Amino acid sequence: MPGTLSERPQLQHLTAQLDELKQKGTYFRLRVLDDVQAPVCTYDGKRVINLASNNYLGLTAHPKLREAAIEAIKMYGVGSGAVRTIAGTMKIHMELEEKIARFKNVEACVVFQSGFTANAGTVSSILGKEDFIISDELNHASIIDGARLSRAKIKVFRHKDVSHAEEILKEIASEPGRKLIITDGVFSMDGDIGPVDQLCDLAEKYGAIMMVDDAHASGVLGRNGRGSVDHFGCHGRVDIQVGTLSKAIGALGGYVCGSRDLIDFLYHRARPFLFSTSHPPSVTATCIAAFDLLESEPERIERLWDNTRYFKAELGGMGFDIGGLTTPASETPITPILVGDGKRTMEFSRALFDAGVMATGIAFPTVPEGKARIRTIMTSEHTREQLDQALETLERIARKMGILG
Ligand SMILES: *Cc1c(COP(=O)(O)O)cnc(C)c1O
C-alpha cells in the first residue's frame, strides 16, 4: 500500500535532513529529459538551451554510435550474463580494451562499468593500510571513496599546489609504505587542468606511483582527445590513467590504462570488476565506434574548443566571475560562474531555466561552502546563435537578480 512506508518512524531522520535542505534552499528535484541529450532539448516539458551535459562532442546520439549499438544487440543480445571473471567476458569487451590501449599508447587497458567504479576499484585494491595517498583537495569523490576503502593514509594537498604535495612527500619519505600521487586531469567543478607534468617530476623524485583521473580530459584534451598525459607530453610517466566512457565518449563506462601487470592485477583484485556484471555488448560497441570517430572526425574537438573560447570570452566581458581571482581560472569547456551563496545560486539556476537556459547550480557539499556556482559546459554541437541566446539570457537574468552590477 503506498503511503504506509512514509508513516513508519524508521527513516524519519532522513525526512528531517531533507527539511533542513529545503530551509537552506539547496533542496532540488531531478530535472527530467523528455527527448534526446542535445544542445537544445526538453526538460520537464520546457525547451531549453542545454549548458549542463557532459556530452562534449555530441556523441550521445550520433548516428554511427546508434547503429553500432543496434548491430551489437542483433548479434549478441542485450546482456553479458555474468561478471567478467566468471562467464561475462565477451570478445567485444576485449576488442574495446585493446583499442583504448592502442589509442592511449599503453600496454593494456581494462574497462569498468563506470568511471566511478574504475577509480574506486583501482585505488582501493592497489594499496594497503601501511601505504600513503597524496591527493589534490578537489579530486573526484570516486577517488576519495577508493582511498578510504584502501585504508591507506590519506594526505591531501592544496588544490594544484605542487610544493605542498612535495612537503607531504618529504615528511613521509622515511616511512616504509608505498606512495601514490593522484590528481584529476581536468577538475570537474572548476574546469582547470591538473599539474600532471610537475606531479610526474615529484613522483619520479620520491619514487611514488603516479595516477591521473582523466574523466573530463578524455576526448577533450590532447591529440584526438587522448587526455592530459598526451596534453603534457607525459607518456610513459603516469603509471595509472583512468578515463571515462560516459562523458565525451557518449555512452557509459570507465577504463584504466597502464602496464600489463597492473591490468592483470585489477582482474584479480578490483572489486567492481570481480563482483559486478560487465557491460552489455551494445554499450561496448558504442564505445568502439566513438573511438573511431575521435580519429576520423577531429573537427568535433576543434569546434568544442572554438565554442569554449568564444563563450568564456563573452562571459568574462559581461563581468561574470568565471574564476581567475577567487579560484584558478578554468582552461577547459567547463566554465563555472561563481555566485557564492548556495541559495542564491539555486535561485539563479531556476530563473535561467524558466528563461530557457539549462545551467546547473552546484552548492555544498559538491563544492565548498561559499563557493556555490552555476556550472556551464560547452559542446562542439552548440551553434553560435544558441550560444548568443544563452549569453543574452545569462546577462539579463543576472542583472535582474543583482548578480551582475
Ligand atoms: C564524472 C567523473 C567520474 C565518474 O565517471 P562516470 O563514468 O560518470 O562514473 C570520475 N572522475 C571524475 C573527475 C569525474 O568528473
CSV table of C-alpha atoms and ligand atoms in Angstrom, one decimal:
chain,number,residue,atom,x,y,z
A,1,MET,CA,0.0,0.0,0.0
A,2,PRO,CA,1.6,3.3,-1.0
A,3,GLY,CA,1.9,5.7,1.9
A,4,THR,CA,2.5,3.2,4.7
A,5,LEU,CA,6.3,3.3,4.5
A,6,SER,CA,6.5,7.1,4.9
A,7,GLU,CA,4.5,6.8,8.1
A,8,ARG,CA,6.9,4.4,9.7
A,9,PRO,CA,9.4,6.0,12.1
A,10,GLN,CA,12.5,4.0,10.8
A,11,LEU,CA,13.7,6.6,8.3
A,12,GLN,CA,12.4,9.8,9.9
A,13,HIS,CA,15.9,11.1,10.3
A,14,LEU,CA,16.1,11.4,6.5
A,15,THR,CA,13.0,13.4,6.3
A,16,ALA,CA,14.4,15.8,8.9
A,17,GLN,CA,17.6,16.2,6.9
A,18,LEU,CA,15.6,16.9,3.7
A,19,ASP,CA,13.6,19.5,5.6
A,20,GLU,CA,16.9,21.2,6.5
A,21,LEU,CA,17.9,21.3,2.9
A,22,LYS,CA,14.6,22.8,1.9
A,23,GLN,CA,15.2,25.5,4.6
A,24,LYS,CA,18.7,26.2,3.2
A,25,GLY,CA,17.3,26.5,-0.3
A,26,THR,CA,19.6,23.8,-1.7
A,27,TYR,CA,17.0,21.0,-2.0
A,28,PHE,CA,16.4,20.0,-5.6
A,29,ARG,CA,14.2,17.9,-7.7
A,30,LEU,CA,15.6,15.9,-10.6
A,31,ARG,CA,15.1,17.5,-14.0
A,32,VAL,CA,13.7,15.0,-16.4
A,33,LEU,CA,14.8,15.0,-20.1
A,34,ASP,CA,11.9,14.3,-22.4
A,35,ASP,CA,13.8,13.8,-25.6
A,36,VAL,CA,17.4,13.4,-26.7
A,37,GLN,CA,20.5,14.8,-25.0
A,38,ALA,CA,21.4,17.7,-27.3
A,39,PRO,CA,22.3,21.4,-27.3
A,40,VAL,CA,18.7,22.3,-27.3
A,41,CYS,CA,16.3,19.8,-25.7
A,42,THR,CA,13.3,19.5,-23.5
A,43,TYR,CA,13.5,19.1,-19.7
A,44,ASP,CA,10.2,18.9,-17.7
A,45,GLY,CA,8.3,19.9,-20.8
A,46,LYS,CA,10.4,23.0,-21.4
A,47,ARG,CA,12.6,23.7,-24.4
A,48,VAL,CA,16.0,24.9,-23.2
A,49,ILE,CA,19.5,25.6,-24.4
A,50,ASN,CA,21.5,22.9,-22.6
A,51,LEU,CA,24.6,24.1,-20.9
A,52,ALA,CA,24.7,21.3,-18.4
A,53,SER,CA,25.6,18.0,-20.1
A,54,ASN,CA,29.0,16.3,-20.4
A,55,ASN,CA,28.2,15.4,-24.0
A,56,TYR,CA,31.2,17.4,-25.1
A,57,LEU,CA,31.3,16.1,-28.7
A,58,GLY,CA,27.6,15.4,-29.2
A,59,LEU,CA,28.2,11.7,-29.5
A,60,THR,CA,25.3,10.5,-27.3
A,61,ALA,CA,23.0,10.5,-30.3
A,62,HIS,CA,25.5,10.2,-33.2
A,63,PRO,CA,24.1,8.0,-36.0
A,64,LYS,CA,27.2,5.8,-36.2
A,65,LEU,CA,27.1,5.1,-32.5
A,66,ARG,CA,23.4,4.3,-32.6
A,67,GLU,CA,24.0,2.0,-35.5
A,68,ALA,CA,26.9,0.2,-33.7
A,69,ALA,CA,24.7,-0.4,-30.6
A,70,ILE,CA,21.8,-1.8,-32.7
A,71,GLU,CA,24.1,-4.1,-34.6
A,72,ALA,CA,25.6,-5.4,-31.4
A,73,ILE,CA,22.2,-6.1,-30.0
A,74,LYS,CA,21.2,-8.0,-33.1
A,75,MET,CA,24.5,-10.0,-33.0
A,76,TYR,CA,25.0,-10.6,-29.3
A,77,GLY,CA,21.8,-9.7,-27.4
A,78,VAL,CA,21.3,-7.2,-24.7
A,79,GLY,CA,23.3,-8.5,-21.7
A,80,SER,CA,26.6,-10.2,-20.9
A,81,GLY,CA,25.2,-12.7,-18.4
A,82,ALA,CA,27.9,-12.6,-15.7
A,83,VAL,CA,30.8,-10.7,-14.2
A,84,ARG,CA,33.9,-10.6,-16.3
A,85,THR,CA,35.8,-13.2,-14.2
A,86,ILE,CA,33.0,-15.9,-14.3
A,87,ALA,CA,31.5,-16.0,-17.8
A,88,GLY,CA,30.8,-12.4,-18.8
A,89,THR,CA,33.9,-11.5,-20.8
A,90,MET,CA,32.9,-11.2,-24.4
A,91,LYS,CA,35.2,-10.8,-27.4
A,92,ILE,CA,33.8,-7.3,-28.0
A,93,HIS,CA,35.0,-6.3,-24.4
A,94,MET,CA,38.5,-7.4,-25.3
A,95,GLU,CA,38.3,-5.6,-28.6
A,96,LEU,CA,37.4,-2.3,-26.9
A,97,GLU,CA,40.2,-2.6,-24.3
A,98,GLU,CA,42.8,-3.3,-27.0
A,99,LYS,CA,41.5,-0.3,-28.9
A,100,ILE,CA,41.8,2.0,-26.0
A,101,ALA,CA,45.3,0.7,-25.1
A,102,ARG,CA,46.5,1.5,-28.6
A,103,PHE,CA,44.8,4.9,-28.6
A,104,LYS,CA,46.4,5.8,-25.3
A,105,ASN,CA,49.8,4.2,-26.2
A,106,VAL,CA,50.0,1.9,-23.2
A,107,GLU,CA,50.4,-1.8,-22.8
A,108,ALA,CA,47.0,-2.7,-21.5
A,109,CYS,CA,43.6,-1.4,-20.5
A,110,VAL,CA,40.6,-2.7,-18.5
A,111,VAL,CA,37.1,-1.3,-18.8
A,112,PHE,CA,34.9,-1.0,-15.7
A,113,GLN,CA,31.1,-0.3,-15.5
A,114,SER,CA,31.7,3.4,-14.9
A,115,GLY,CA,34.5,5.9,-14.3
A,116,PHE,CA,33.4,5.9,-10.6
A,117,THR,CA,34.0,2.1,-10.2
A,118,ALA,CA,37.2,2.4,-12.2
A,119,ASN,CA,38.6,4.9,-9.8
A,120,ALA,CA,37.2,3.4,-6.6
A,121,GLY,CA,38.1,-0.2,-7.7
A,122,THR,CA,41.6,0.7,-8.6
A,123,VAL,CA,42.7,2.9,-5.7
A,124,SER,CA,41.1,0.6,-3.2
A,125,SER,CA,42.9,-2.5,-4.5
A,126,ILE,CA,46.4,-1.4,-5.3
A,127,LEU,CA,47.3,-0.1,-1.8
A,128,GLY,CA,47.0,-1.3,1.8
A,129,LYS,CA,46.9,0.3,5.2
A,130,GLU,CA,50.7,0.9,5.5
A,131,ASP,CA,50.6,3.0,2.3
A,132,PHE,CA,50.0,6.7,1.6
A,133,ILE,CA,47.8,8.5,-0.9
A,134,ILE,CA,48.8,12.1,-1.7
A,135,SER,CA,45.7,13.6,-3.2
A,136,ASP,CA,44.6,17.0,-4.5
A,137,GLU,CA,41.9,18.5,-2.3
A,138,LEU,CA,39.5,18.8,-5.3
A,139,ASN,CA,39.9,15.3,-6.6
A,140,HIS,CA,36.7,13.5,-7.5
A,141,ALA,CA,34.5,11.7,-5.0
A,142,SER,CA,35.3,8.3,-6.5
A,143,ILE,CA,39.0,8.8,-5.8
A,144,ILE,CA,38.2,9.8,-2.2
A,145,ASP,CA,35.9,6.7,-1.7
A,146,GLY,CA,38.6,4.4,-3.2
A,147,ALA,CA,41.2,6.0,-0.9
A,148,ARG,CA,39.1,5.3,2.1
A,149,LEU,CA,38.3,1.8,1.1
A,150,SER,CA,42.1,1.1,0.6
A,151,ARG,CA,42.6,2.0,4.3
A,152,ALA,CA,45.8,3.8,3.3
A,153,LYS,CA,46.8,7.0,5.0
A,154,ILE,CA,45.3,9.9,3.0
A,155,LYS,CA,47.3,13.1,2.8
A,156,VAL,CA,45.5,16.0,1.0
A,157,PHE,CA,47.4,18.8,-0.7
A,158,ARG,CA,46.0,22.2,-1.5
A,159,HIS,CA,44.5,22.4,-4.9
A,160,LYS,CA,47.2,22.2,-7.6
A,161,ASP,CA,49.8,23.1,-5.1
A,162,VAL,CA,52.8,21.1,-6.1
A,163,SER,CA,55.1,22.4,-3.4
A,164,HIS,CA,52.5,21.4,-0.8
A,165,ALA,CA,52.5,17.9,-2.3
A,166,GLU,CA,56.3,17.9,-2.1
A,167,GLU,CA,56.2,18.9,1.6
A,168,ILE,CA,54.0,16.0,2.3
A,169,LEU,CA,56.2,13.6,0.4
A,170,LYS,CA,59.3,14.9,2.3
A,171,GLU,CA,57.5,14.4,5.6
A,172,ILE,CA,56.7,10.7,4.8
A,173,ALA,CA,59.9,10.0,2.9
A,174,SER,CA,61.3,7.7,5.6
A,175,GLU,CA,58.0,5.7,6.0
A,176,PRO,CA,58.1,2.2,4.6
A,177,GLY,CA,54.7,2.4,2.8
A,178,ARG,CA,54.2,3.0,-0.9
A,179,LYS,CA,53.2,6.4,-2.0
A,180,LEU,CA,50.5,7.2,-4.6
A,181,ILE,CA,50.2,10.7,-6.1
A,182,ILE,CA,46.8,11.3,-7.6
A,183,THR,CA,45.2,14.2,-9.5
A,184,ASP,CA,42.3,14.8,-11.8
A,185,GLY,CA,43.5,15.7,-15.3
A,186,VAL,CA,40.6,18.3,-15.5
A,187,PHE,CA,38.8,19.2,-12.3
A,188,SER,CA,35.1,18.6,-12.7
A,189,MET,CA,33.7,21.6,-10.9
A,190,ASP,CA,36.3,24.3,-11.7
A,191,GLY,CA,37.4,23.2,-15.2
A,192,ASP,CA,41.1,23.8,-14.5
A,193,ILE,CA,43.9,21.4,-15.6
A,194,GLY,CA,45.9,19.4,-13.0
A,195,PRO,CA,49.7,20.0,-13.0
A,196,VAL,CA,50.3,16.5,-14.3
A,197,ASP,CA,53.8,17.2,-15.6
A,198,GLN,CA,55.0,18.7,-12.3
A,199,LEU,CA,53.4,15.9,-10.3
A,200,CYS,CA,55.2,13.4,-12.6
A,201,ASP,CA,58.5,15.1,-11.6
A,202,LEU,CA,57.6,14.7,-7.9
A,203,ALA,CA,56.6,11.0,-8.4
A,204,GLU,CA,59.9,10.3,-10.0
A,205,LYS,CA,61.9,12.2,-7.4
A,206,TYR,CA,60.2,10.4,-4.5
A,207,GLY,CA,59.6,7.0,-6.1
A,208,ALA,CA,55.8,7.4,-5.9
A,209,ILE,CA,53.2,5.8,-8.1
A,210,MET,CA,51.6,8.4,-10.4
A,211,MET,CA,47.9,8.3,-11.2
A,212,VAL,CA,45.6,10.6,-13.2
A,213,ASP,CA,41.8,10.7,-13.5
A,214,ASP,CA,41.0,11.9,-16.9
A,215,ALA,CA,37.2,11.8,-16.8
A,216,HIS,CA,36.8,15.3,-18.2
A,217,ALA,CA,40.0,15.2,-20.3
A,218,SER,CA,39.0,12.1,-22.3
A,219,GLY,CA,38.0,13.2,-25.7
A,220,VAL,CA,38.7,16.8,-24.8
A,221,LEU,CA,42.5,17.3,-24.2
A,222,GLY,CA,45.5,16.0,-26.1
A,223,ARG,CA,45.7,14.9,-29.7
A,224,ASN,CA,42.3,13.5,-30.8
A,225,GLY,CA,41.2,13.7,-27.2
A,226,ARG,CA,43.9,11.4,-25.8
A,227,GLY,CA,43.8,13.1,-22.5
A,228,SER,CA,46.0,15.1,-20.1
A,229,VAL,CA,49.0,12.8,-20.3
A,230,ASP,CA,49.2,13.5,-24.1
A,231,HIS,CA,48.4,17.2,-23.5
A,232,PHE,CA,51.5,17.4,-21.2
A,233,GLY,CA,53.7,15.0,-23.3
A,234,CYS,CA,54.0,12.8,-20.2
A,235,HIS,CA,53.8,9.4,-22.0
A,236,GLY,CA,55.4,6.7,-20.0
A,237,ARG,CA,55.5,8.7,-16.8
A,238,VAL,CA,52.0,8.0,-15.5
A,239,ASP,CA,51.5,4.5,-14.0
A,240,ILE,CA,47.8,4.6,-14.0
A,241,GLN,CA,45.5,6.6,-16.3
A,242,VAL,CA,41.7,6.5,-15.6
A,243,GLY,CA,39.3,7.7,-18.2
A,244,THR,CA,35.5,7.7,-18.7
A,245,LEU,CA,33.3,6.5,-21.5
A,246,SER,CA,30.4,8.3,-20.0
A,247,LYS,CA,31.2,11.9,-21.0
A,248,ALA,CA,32.8,12.9,-24.3
A,249,ILE,CA,32.6,9.2,-25.5
A,250,GLY,CA,28.9,9.5,-25.1
A,251,ALA,CA,28.0,6.1,-23.6
A,252,LEU,CA,28.9,4.6,-20.2
A,253,GLY,CA,31.9,3.1,-18.5
A,254,GLY,CA,35.3,3.8,-17.2
A,255,TYR,CA,38.7,2.5,-18.1
A,256,VAL,CA,42.2,2.0,-16.5
A,257,CYS,CA,45.3,2.1,-18.7
A,258,GLY,CA,48.8,1.0,-17.6
A,259,SER,CA,51.2,-1.9,-17.6
A,260,ARG,CA,50.1,-5.4,-18.4
A,261,ASP,CA,50.7,-6.4,-14.8
A,262,LEU,CA,48.6,-3.5,-13.4
A,263,ILE,CA,45.7,-4.7,-15.6
A,264,ASP,CA,46.2,-8.3,-14.7
A,265,PHE,CA,46.3,-7.4,-11.0
A,266,LEU,CA,43.0,-5.5,-11.4
A,267,TYR,CA,41.4,-8.6,-13.0
A,268,HIS,CA,42.2,-10.4,-9.8
A,269,ARG,CA,41.6,-7.8,-7.1
A,270,ALA,CA,39.4,-4.9,-8.3
A,271,ARG,CA,36.1,-5.5,-6.6
A,272,PRO,CA,33.7,-3.8,-9.1
A,273,PHE,CA,35.4,-6.0,-11.8
A,274,LEU,CA,35.0,-9.1,-9.8
A,275,PHE,CA,31.6,-8.6,-8.3
A,276,SER,CA,29.5,-6.6,-10.8
A,277,THR,CA,28.3,-7.6,-14.2
A,278,SER,CA,30.1,-6.4,-17.3
A,279,HIS,CA,28.7,-4.0,-19.9
A,280,PRO,CA,26.0,-5.1,-22.3
A,281,PRO,CA,27.5,-5.6,-25.8
A,282,SER,CA,25.6,-2.5,-27.1
A,283,VAL,CA,27.5,-0.2,-24.8
A,284,THR,CA,30.8,-1.7,-25.7
A,285,ALA,CA,30.1,-1.4,-29.4
A,286,THR,CA,29.1,2.2,-29.0
A,287,CYS,CA,32.4,3.0,-27.3
A,288,ILE,CA,34.4,1.3,-30.1
A,289,ALA,CA,32.5,3.4,-32.7
A,290,ALA,CA,33.2,6.5,-30.6
A,291,PHE,CA,37.0,5.9,-30.5
A,292,ASP,CA,36.9,5.5,-34.3
A,293,LEU,CA,35.1,8.9,-34.5
A,294,LEU,CA,37.8,10.6,-32.4
A,295,GLU,CA,40.3,9.6,-35.1
A,296,SER,CA,38.0,10.3,-38.1
A,297,GLU,CA,36.2,13.5,-37.0
A,298,PRO,CA,38.8,15.5,-35.1
A,299,GLU,CA,36.9,18.6,-36.2
A,300,ARG,CA,34.5,18.0,-33.4
A,301,ILE,CA,37.2,18.6,-30.9
A,302,GLU,CA,38.2,21.8,-32.8
A,303,ARG,CA,34.6,23.0,-32.7
A,304,LEU,CA,34.4,22.3,-29.0
A,305,TRP,CA,37.4,24.5,-28.3
A,306,ASP,CA,36.2,27.2,-30.6
A,307,ASN,CA,32.9,27.4,-28.8
A,308,THR,CA,34.7,27.2,-25.5
A,309,ARG,CA,37.0,30.2,-26.2
A,310,TYR,CA,34.1,32.2,-27.6
A,311,PHE,CA,31.7,31.5,-24.6
A,312,LYS,CA,34.4,32.2,-22.0
A,313,ALA,CA,35.5,35.5,-23.6
A,314,GLU,CA,31.9,36.7,-23.8
A,315,LEU,CA,31.1,35.7,-20.2
A,316,GLY,CA,34.2,37.4,-19.0
A,317,GLY,CA,33.4,40.5,-21.0
A,318,MET,CA,30.0,40.8,-19.3
A,319,GLY,CA,31.7,40.9,-15.9
A,320,PHE,CA,30.8,37.4,-14.6
A,321,ASP,CA,33.2,35.9,-12.1
A,322,ILE,CA,34.4,32.9,-14.1
A,323,GLY,CA,37.4,32.2,-11.8
A,324,GLY,CA,40.8,33.6,-12.0
A,325,LEU,CA,40.7,35.7,-8.9
A,326,THR,CA,38.8,33.5,-6.5
A,327,THR,CA,39.7,30.2,-8.0
A,328,PRO,CA,42.2,29.0,-10.5
A,329,ALA,CA,40.7,30.0,-13.9
A,330,SER,CA,39.1,27.4,-16.0
A,331,GLU,CA,41.0,26.4,-19.0
A,332,THR,CA,38.6,23.9,-20.5
A,333,PRO,CA,35.0,23.6,-21.7
A,334,ILE,CA,33.8,23.6,-18.1
A,335,THR,CA,33.2,27.2,-17.1
A,336,PRO,CA,32.0,27.9,-13.6
A,337,ILE,CA,30.1,31.2,-13.0
A,338,LEU,CA,30.9,31.9,-9.3
A,339,VAL,CA,27.9,33.2,-7.3
A,340,GLY,CA,29.0,32.3,-3.7
A,341,ASP,CA,25.8,31.8,-1.7
A,342,GLY,CA,24.2,28.4,-2.2
A,343,LYS,CA,20.6,29.6,-2.1
A,344,ARG,CA,21.1,32.5,-4.5
A,345,THR,CA,22.9,30.2,-6.9
A,346,MET,CA,19.9,27.8,-6.9
A,347,GLU,CA,17.5,30.7,-7.5
A,348,PHE,CA,19.7,31.9,-10.4
A,349,SER,CA,19.7,28.4,-11.9
A,350,ARG,CA,15.9,28.2,-11.6
A,351,ALA,CA,15.4,31.6,-13.1
A,352,LEU,CA,17.7,30.7,-16.0
A,353,PHE,CA,15.7,27.6,-16.6
A,354,ASP,CA,12.4,29.5,-16.7
A,355,ALA,CA,14.0,31.8,-19.2
A,356,GLY,CA,15.1,28.9,-21.4
A,357,VAL,CA,18.7,28.1,-20.3
A,358,MET,CA,19.6,24.9,-18.5
A,359,ALA,CA,22.6,25.6,-16.3
A,360,THR,CA,23.0,23.6,-13.1
A,361,GLY,CA,23.5,25.2,-9.8
A,362,ILE,CA,26.2,23.5,-7.7
A,363,ALA,CA,26.4,24.1,-4.0
A,364,PHE,CA,27.8,22.5,-0.8
A,365,PRO,CA,28.7,19.6,-0.4
A,366,THR,CA,29.7,19.2,-4.1
A,367,VAL,CA,31.8,22.4,-3.8
A,368,PRO,CA,33.0,24.1,-0.6
A,369,GLU,CA,30.5,26.3,1.4
A,370,GLY,CA,30.5,29.9,-0.1
A,371,LYS,CA,31.8,28.7,-3.5
A,372,ALA,CA,28.4,27.9,-5.0
A,373,ARG,CA,28.3,28.3,-8.7
A,374,ILE,CA,26.5,27.9,-11.9
A,375,ARG,CA,28.4,25.3,-13.9
A,376,THR,CA,28.3,25.5,-17.7
A,377,ILE,CA,29.7,23.0,-20.1
A,378,MET,CA,30.3,23.7,-23.8
A,379,THR,CA,29.9,21.2,-26.5
A,380,SER,CA,31.0,21.0,-30.1
A,381,GLU,CA,27.4,21.0,-31.3
A,382,HIS,CA,26.2,24.3,-30.0
A,383,THR,CA,25.7,26.8,-32.7
A,384,ARG,CA,26.8,30.4,-32.4
A,385,GLU,CA,23.1,31.5,-32.3
A,386,GLN,CA,22.4,29.2,-29.5
A,387,LEU,CA,25.4,30.5,-27.6
A,388,ASP,CA,24.5,34.1,-28.2
A,389,GLN,CA,21.0,33.5,-27.0
A,390,ALA,CA,22.2,31.7,-23.9
A,391,LEU,CA,24.7,34.6,-23.2
A,392,GLU,CA,22.0,37.2,-23.6
A,393,THR,CA,19.7,35.3,-21.1
A,394,LEU,CA,22.5,34.8,-18.6
A,395,GLU,CA,23.3,38.5,-18.7
A,396,ARG,CA,19.7,39.6,-18.5
A,397,ILE,CA,18.8,37.4,-15.5
A,398,ALA,CA,22.0,38.1,-13.7
A,399,ARG,CA,21.4,41.9,-13.9
A,400,LYS,CA,17.8,41.5,-12.8
A,401,MET,CA,19.0,39.5,-9.7
A,402,GLY,CA,21.8,41.8,-8.9
A,403,ILE,CA,24.5,39.1,-9.6
A,404,LEU,CA,25.9,41.4,-12.2
A,405,GLY,CA,26.1,45.1,-11.2
B,1,LIG,C1,32.3,12.0,-13.9
B,1,LIG,C2,33.7,11.7,-13.2
B,1,LIG,C3,34.0,10.4,-12.8
B,1,LIG,C4,33.0,9.3,-12.9
B,1,LIG,O1,32.8,8.9,-14.2
B,1,LIG,P1,31.5,8.1,-14.6
B,1,LIG,O2,31.8,7.4,-15.8
B,1,LIG,O3,30.4,9.1,-14.8
B,1,LIG,O4,31.2,7.2,-13.4
B,1,LIG,C5,35.2,10.2,-12.2
B,1,LIG,N1,36.1,11.2,-12.1
B,1,LIG,C6,35.8,12.5,-12.4
B,1,LIG,C7,36.8,13.6,-12.2
B,1,LIG,C8,34.6,12.8,-13.0
B,1,LIG,O5,34.3,14.0,-13.3
